[in-house]
Amino acid sequence: MVVDTVMAATAQQRFAARGSYVYARKTIEQVARLIGVDVRTIARWKGNAKKDGDDWDLARTAYSVSAQGTAAVSAAIMEDFMLMFKSTLAEIKADADIKPIDKAEMLSRMSDAYNKTMSAAAKSSPALNKMAVALEVLHDMAEFVKTDAPQHAQVLLEIIEPFGVYISRKYG
């Protein structure tokens, strides 16, 4: 009888943990605090569920798409990507030990990732398509600076972030 009660409580906790993670979009750490169990326990439940065919991350994404639509999900993904992009760009700009040619190479790689991300997002959200084209031009400019004018990499780094904000306002 005691075992049944403990198992029922654990099953209820797992169900609550999954719901909080999938539907409320809480982090594993937040779920652990909410349910009152260790983070490793939530991670183990999540891993075991995936082995049993219940992928919490896939369910979370599917719920987001169904609840918000693909355009909203694309916008959220783009927002996360933009935050990482800006943070990385700031680090590159601040690091005086990086040679201009290396900065140009890094910028080119970042622009390529940005372009690919925007292209994928544009396919799911036509409103983002114009922005994707504008960002492709930015990528091409970064490639040009990398190969034909590396001495201007620092200047490009200084203007590309505010210009990116301008593009986002204009086309976003």
mmCIF file with all atom_site columns, N, CA, C and O in Angstrom, residues 90-112:
data_model
loop_
_atom_site.group_PDB
_atom_site.id
_atom_site.type_symbol
_atom_site.label_atom_id
_atom_site.label_alt_id
_atom_site.label_comp_id
_atom_site.label_asym_id
_atom_site.label_entity_id
_atom_site.label_seq_id
_atom_site.pdbx_PDB_ins_code
_atom_site.Cartn_x
_atom_site.Cartn_y
_atom_site.Cartn_z
_atom_site.occupancy
_atom_site.B_iso_or_equiv
_atom_site.pdbx_formal_charge
_atom_site.auth_seq_id
_atom_site.auth_comp_id
_atom_site.auth_asym_id
_atom_site.auth_atom_id
_atom_site.pdbx_PDB_model_num
ATOM 1  N N  . ALA A 1 90  ? 29.632 41.452 -30.137 1.00 0.00 ? 90  ALA A N  1
ATOM 2  C CA . ALA A 1 90  ? 30.225 42.336 -29.130 1.00 0.00 ? 90  ALA A CA 1
ATOM 3  C C  . ALA A 1 90  ? 31.548 41.773 -28.619 1.00 0.00 ? 90  ALA A C  1
ATOM 4  O O  . ALA A 1 90  ? 32.511 42.521 -28.413 1.00 0.00 ? 90  ALA A O  1
ATOM 5  N N  . GLU A 1 91  ? 31.603 40.458 -28.419 1.00 0.00 ? 91  GLU A N  1
ATOM 6  C CA . GLU A 1 91  ? 32.847 39.827 -27.958 1.00 0.00 ? 91  GLU A CA 1
ATOM 7  C C  . GLU A 1 91  ? 33.952 39.971 -28.999 1.00 0.00 ? 91  GLU A C  1
ATOM 8  O O  . GLU A 1 91  ? 35.101 40.255 -28.648 1.00 0.00 ? 91  GLU A O  1
ATOM 9  N N  . ILE A 1 92  ? 33.604 39.785 -30.258 1.00 0.00 ? 92  ILE A N  1
ATOM 10 C CA . ILE A 1 92  ? 34.596 39.923 -31.328 1.00 0.00 ? 92  ILE A CA 1
ATOM 11 C C  . ILE A 1 92  ? 35.111 41.364 -31.382 1.00 0.00 ? 92  ILE A C  1
ATOM 12 O O  . ILE A 1 92  ? 36.305 41.613 -31.495 1.00 0.00 ? 92  ILE A O  1
ATOM 13 N N  . LYS A 1 93  ? 34.193 42.317 -31.295 1.00 0.00 ? 93  LYS A N  1
ATOM 14 C CA . LYS A 1 93  ? 34.586 43.725 -31.342 1.00 0.00 ? 93  LYS A CA 1
ATOM 15 C C  . LYS A 1 93  ? 35.490 44.097 -30.172 1.00 0.00 ? 93  LYS A C  1
ATOM 16 O O  . LYS A 1 93  ? 36.431 44.869 -30.330 1.00 0.00 ? 93  LYS A O  1
ATOM 17 N N  . ALA A 1 94  ? 35.225 43.538 -29.009 1.00 0.00 ? 94  ALA A N  1
ATOM 18 C CA . ALA A 1 94  ? 35.957 43.914 -27.802 1.00 0.00 ? 94  ALA A CA 1
ATOM 19 C C  . ALA A 1 94  ? 37.332 43.255 -27.702 1.00 0.00 ? 94  ALA A C  1
ATOM 20 O O  . ALA A 1 94  ? 38.202 43.764 -26.994 1.00 0.00 ? 94  ALA A O  1
ATOM 21 N N  . ASP A 1 95  ? 37.539 42.172 -28.405 1.00 0.00 ? 95  ASP A N  1
ATOM 22 C CA . ASP A 1 95  ? 38.799 41.429 -28.283 1.00 0.00 ? 95  ASP A CA 1
ATOM 23 C C  . ASP A 1 95  ? 39.876 42.039 -29.185 1.00 0.00 ? 95  ASP A C  1
ATOM 24 O O  . ASP A 1 95  ? 39.901 41.819 -30.390 1.00 0.00 ? 95  ASP A O  1
ATOM 25 N N  . ALA A 1 96  ? 40.775 42.797 -28.583 1.00 0.00 ? 96  ALA A N  1
ATOM 26 C CA . ALA A 1 96  ? 41.842 43.472 -29.334 1.00 0.00 ? 96  ALA A CA 1
ATOM 27 C C  . ALA A 1 96  ? 42.916 42.502 -29.818 1.00 0.00 ? 96  ALA A C  1
ATOM 28 O O  . ALA A 1 96  ? 43.731 42.854 -30.664 1.00 0.00 ? 96  ALA A O  1
ATOM 29 N N  . ASP A 1 97  ? 42.916 41.286 -29.288 1.00 0.00 ? 97  ASP A N  1
ATOM 30 C CA . ASP A 1 97  ? 43.930 40.305 -29.682 1.00 0.00 ? 97  ASP A CA 1
ATOM 31 C C  . ASP A 1 97  ? 43.617 39.619 -31.016 1.00 0.00 ? 97  ASP A C  1
ATOM 32 O O  . ASP A 1 97  ? 44.469 38.940 -31.569 1.00 0.00 ? 97  ASP A O  1
ATOM 33 N N  . ILE A 1 98  ? 42.401 39.792 -31.505 1.00 0.00 ? 98  ILE A N  1
ATOM 34 C CA . ILE A 1 98  ? 42.019 39.160 -32.770 1.00 0.00 ? 98  ILE A CA 1
ATOM 35 C C  . ILE A 1 98  ? 42.458 40.065 -33.923 1.00 0.00 ? 98  ILE A C  1
ATOM 36 O O  . ILE A 1 98  ? 42.148 41.260 -33.953 1.00 0.00 ? 98  ILE A O  1
ATOM 37 N N  . LYS A 1 99  ? 43.184 39.479 -34.880 1.00 0.00 ? 99  LYS A N  1
ATOM 38 C CA . LYS A 1 99  ? 43.644 40.228 -36.048 1.00 0.00 ? 99  LYS A CA 1
ATOM 39 C C  . LYS A 1 99  ? 42.457 40.608 -36.928 1.00 0.00 ? 99  LYS A C  1
ATOM 40 O O  . LYS A 1 99  ? 41.461 39.869 -36.986 1.00 0.00 ? 99  LYS A O  1
ATOM 41 N N  . PRO A 1 100 ? 42.552 41.733 -37.645 1.00 0.00 ? 100 PRO A N  1
ATOM 42 C CA . PRO A 1 100 ? 41.442 42.158 -38.516 1.00 0.00 ? 100 PRO A CA 1
ATOM 43 C C  . PRO A 1 100 ? 41.002 41.078 -39.511 1.00 0.00 ? 100 PRO A C  1
ATOM 44 O O  . PRO A 1 100 ? 39.812 40.887 -39.714 1.00 0.00 ? 100 PRO A O  1
ATOM 45 N N  . ILE A 1 101 ? 41.938 40.361 -40.104 1.00 0.00 ? 101 ILE A N  1
ATOM 46 C CA . ILE A 1 101 ? 41.580 39.317 -41.069 1.00 0.00 ? 101 ILE A CA 1
ATOM 47 C C  . ILE A 1 101 ? 40.801 38.199 -40.376 1.00 0.00 ? 101 ILE A C  1
ATOM 48 O O  . ILE A 1 101 ? 39.849 37.654 -40.932 1.00 0.00 ? 101 ILE A O  1
ATOM 49 N N  . ASP A 1 102 ? 41.177 37.894 -39.133 1.00 0.00 ? 102 ASP A N  1
ATOM 50 C CA . ASP A 1 102 ? 40.450 36.869 -38.380 1.00 0.00 ? 102 ASP A CA 1
ATOM 51 C C  . ASP A 1 102 ? 39.060 37.365 -37.980 1.00 0.00 ? 102 ASP A C  1
ATOM 52 O O  . ASP A 1 102 ? 38.092 36.603 -37.988 1.00 0.00 ? 102 ASP A O  1
ATOM 53 N N  . LYS A 1 103 ? 38.965 38.660 -37.663 1.00 0.00 ? 103 LYS A N  1
ATOM 54 C CA . LYS A 1 103 ? 37.658 39.244 -37.358 1.00 0.00 ? 103 LYS A CA 1
ATOM 55 C C  . LYS A 1 103 ? 36.765 39.172 -38.593 1.00 0.00 ? 103 LYS A C  1
ATOM 56 O O  . LYS A 1 103 ? 35.573 38.865 -38.490 1.00 0.00 ? 103 LYS A O  1
ATOM 57 N N  . ALA A 1 104 ? 37.338 39.461 -39.745 1.00 0.00 ? 104 ALA A N  1
ATOM 58 C CA . ALA A 1 104 ? 36.565 39.395 -40.981 1.00 0.00 ? 104 ALA A CA 1
ATOM 59 C C  . ALA A 1 104 ? 36.079 37.965 -41.236 1.00 0.00 ? 104 ALA A C  1
ATOM 60 O O  . ALA A 1 104 ? 34.936 37.757 -41.645 1.00 0.00 ? 104 ALA A O  1
ATOM 61 N N  . GLU A 1 105 ? 36.930 36.995 -40.979 1.00 0.00 ? 105 GLU A N  1
ATOM 62 C CA . GLU A 1 105 ? 36.548 35.576 -41.146 1.00 0.00 ? 105 GLU A CA 1
ATOM 63 C C  . GLU A 1 105 ? 35.422 35.205 -40.185 1.00 0.00 ? 105 GLU A C  1
ATOM 64 O O  . GLU A 1 105 ? 34.448 34.559 -40.567 1.00 0.00 ? 105 GLU A O  1
ATOM 65 N N  . MET A 1 106 ? 35.552 35.632 -38.926 1.00 0.00 ? 106 MET A N  1
ATOM 66 C CA . MET A 1 106 ? 34.506 35.355 -37.938 1.00 0.00 ? 106 MET A CA 1
ATOM 67 C C  . MET A 1 106 ? 33.195 36.010 -38.342 1.00 0.00 ? 106 MET A C  1
ATOM 68 O O  . MET A 1 106 ? 32.123 35.410 -38.238 1.00 0.00 ? 106 MET A O  1
ATOM 69 N N  . LEU A 1 107 ? 33.276 37.251 -38.785 1.00 0.00 ? 107 LEU A N  1
ATOM 70 C CA . LEU A 1 107 ? 32.093 37.972 -39.209 1.00 0.00 ? 107 LEU A CA 1
ATOM 71 C C  . LEU A 1 107 ? 31.440 37.277 -40.400 1.00 0.00 ? 107 LEU A C  1
ATOM 72 O O  . LEU A 1 107 ? 30.214 37.163 -40.471 1.00 0.00 ? 107 LEU A O  1
ATOM 73 N N  . SER A 1 108 ? 32.253 36.799 -41.307 1.00 0.00 ? 108 SER A N  1
ATOM 74 C CA . SER A 1 108 ? 31.724 36.089 -42.468 1.00 0.00 ? 108 SER A CA 1
ATOM 75 C C  . SER A 1 108 ? 30.983 34.817 -42.038 1.00 0.00 ? 108 SER A C  1
ATOM 76 O O  . SER A 1 108 ? 29.889 34.529 -42.529 1.00 0.00 ? 108 SER A O  1
ATOM 77 N N  . ARG A 1 109 ? 31.563 34.079 -41.118 1.00 0.00 ? 109 ARG A N  1
ATOM 78 C CA . ARG A 1 109 ? 30.907 32.860 -40.625 1.00 0.00 ? 109 ARG A CA 1
ATOM 79 C C  . ARG A 1 109 ? 29.603 33.191 -39.906 1.00 0.00 ? 109 ARG A C  1
ATOM 80 O O  . ARG A 1 109 ? 28.600 32.502 -40.073 1.00 0.00 ? 109 ARG A O  1
ATOM 81 N N  . MET A 1 110 ? 29.635 34.250 -39.097 1.00 0.00 ? 110 MET A N  1
ATOM 82 C CA . MET A 1 110 ? 28.423 34.658 -38.388 1.00 0.00 ? 110 MET A CA 1
ATOM 83 C C  . MET A 1 110 ? 27.348 35.097 -39.381 1.00 0.00 ? 110 MET A C  1
ATOM 84 O O  . MET A 1 110 ? 26.177 34.763 -39.224 1.00 0.00 ? 110 MET A O  1
ATOM 85 N N  . SER A 1 111 ? 27.758 35.825 -40.387 1.00 0.00 ? 111 SER A N  1
ATOM 86 C CA . SER A 1 111 ? 26.806 36.281 -41.397 1.00 0.00 ? 111 SER A CA 1
ATOM 87 C C  . SER A 1 111 ? 26.202 35.108 -42.148 1.00 0.00 ? 111 SER A C  1
ATOM 88 O O  . SER A 1 111 ? 25.011 35.100 -42.457 1.00 0.00 ? 111 SER A O  1
ATOM 89 N N  . ASP A 1 112 ? 27.012 34.097 -42.405 1.00 0.00 ? 112 ASP A N  1
ATOM 90 C CA . ASP A 1 112 ? 26.521 32.900 -43.079 1.00 0.00 ? 112 ASP A CA 1
ATOM 91 C C  . ASP A 1 112 ? 25.475 32.191 -42.211 1.00 0.00 ? 112 ASP A C  1
ATOM 92 O O  . ASP A 1 112 ? 24.406 31.807 -42.698 1.00 0.00 ? 112 ASP A O  1
#
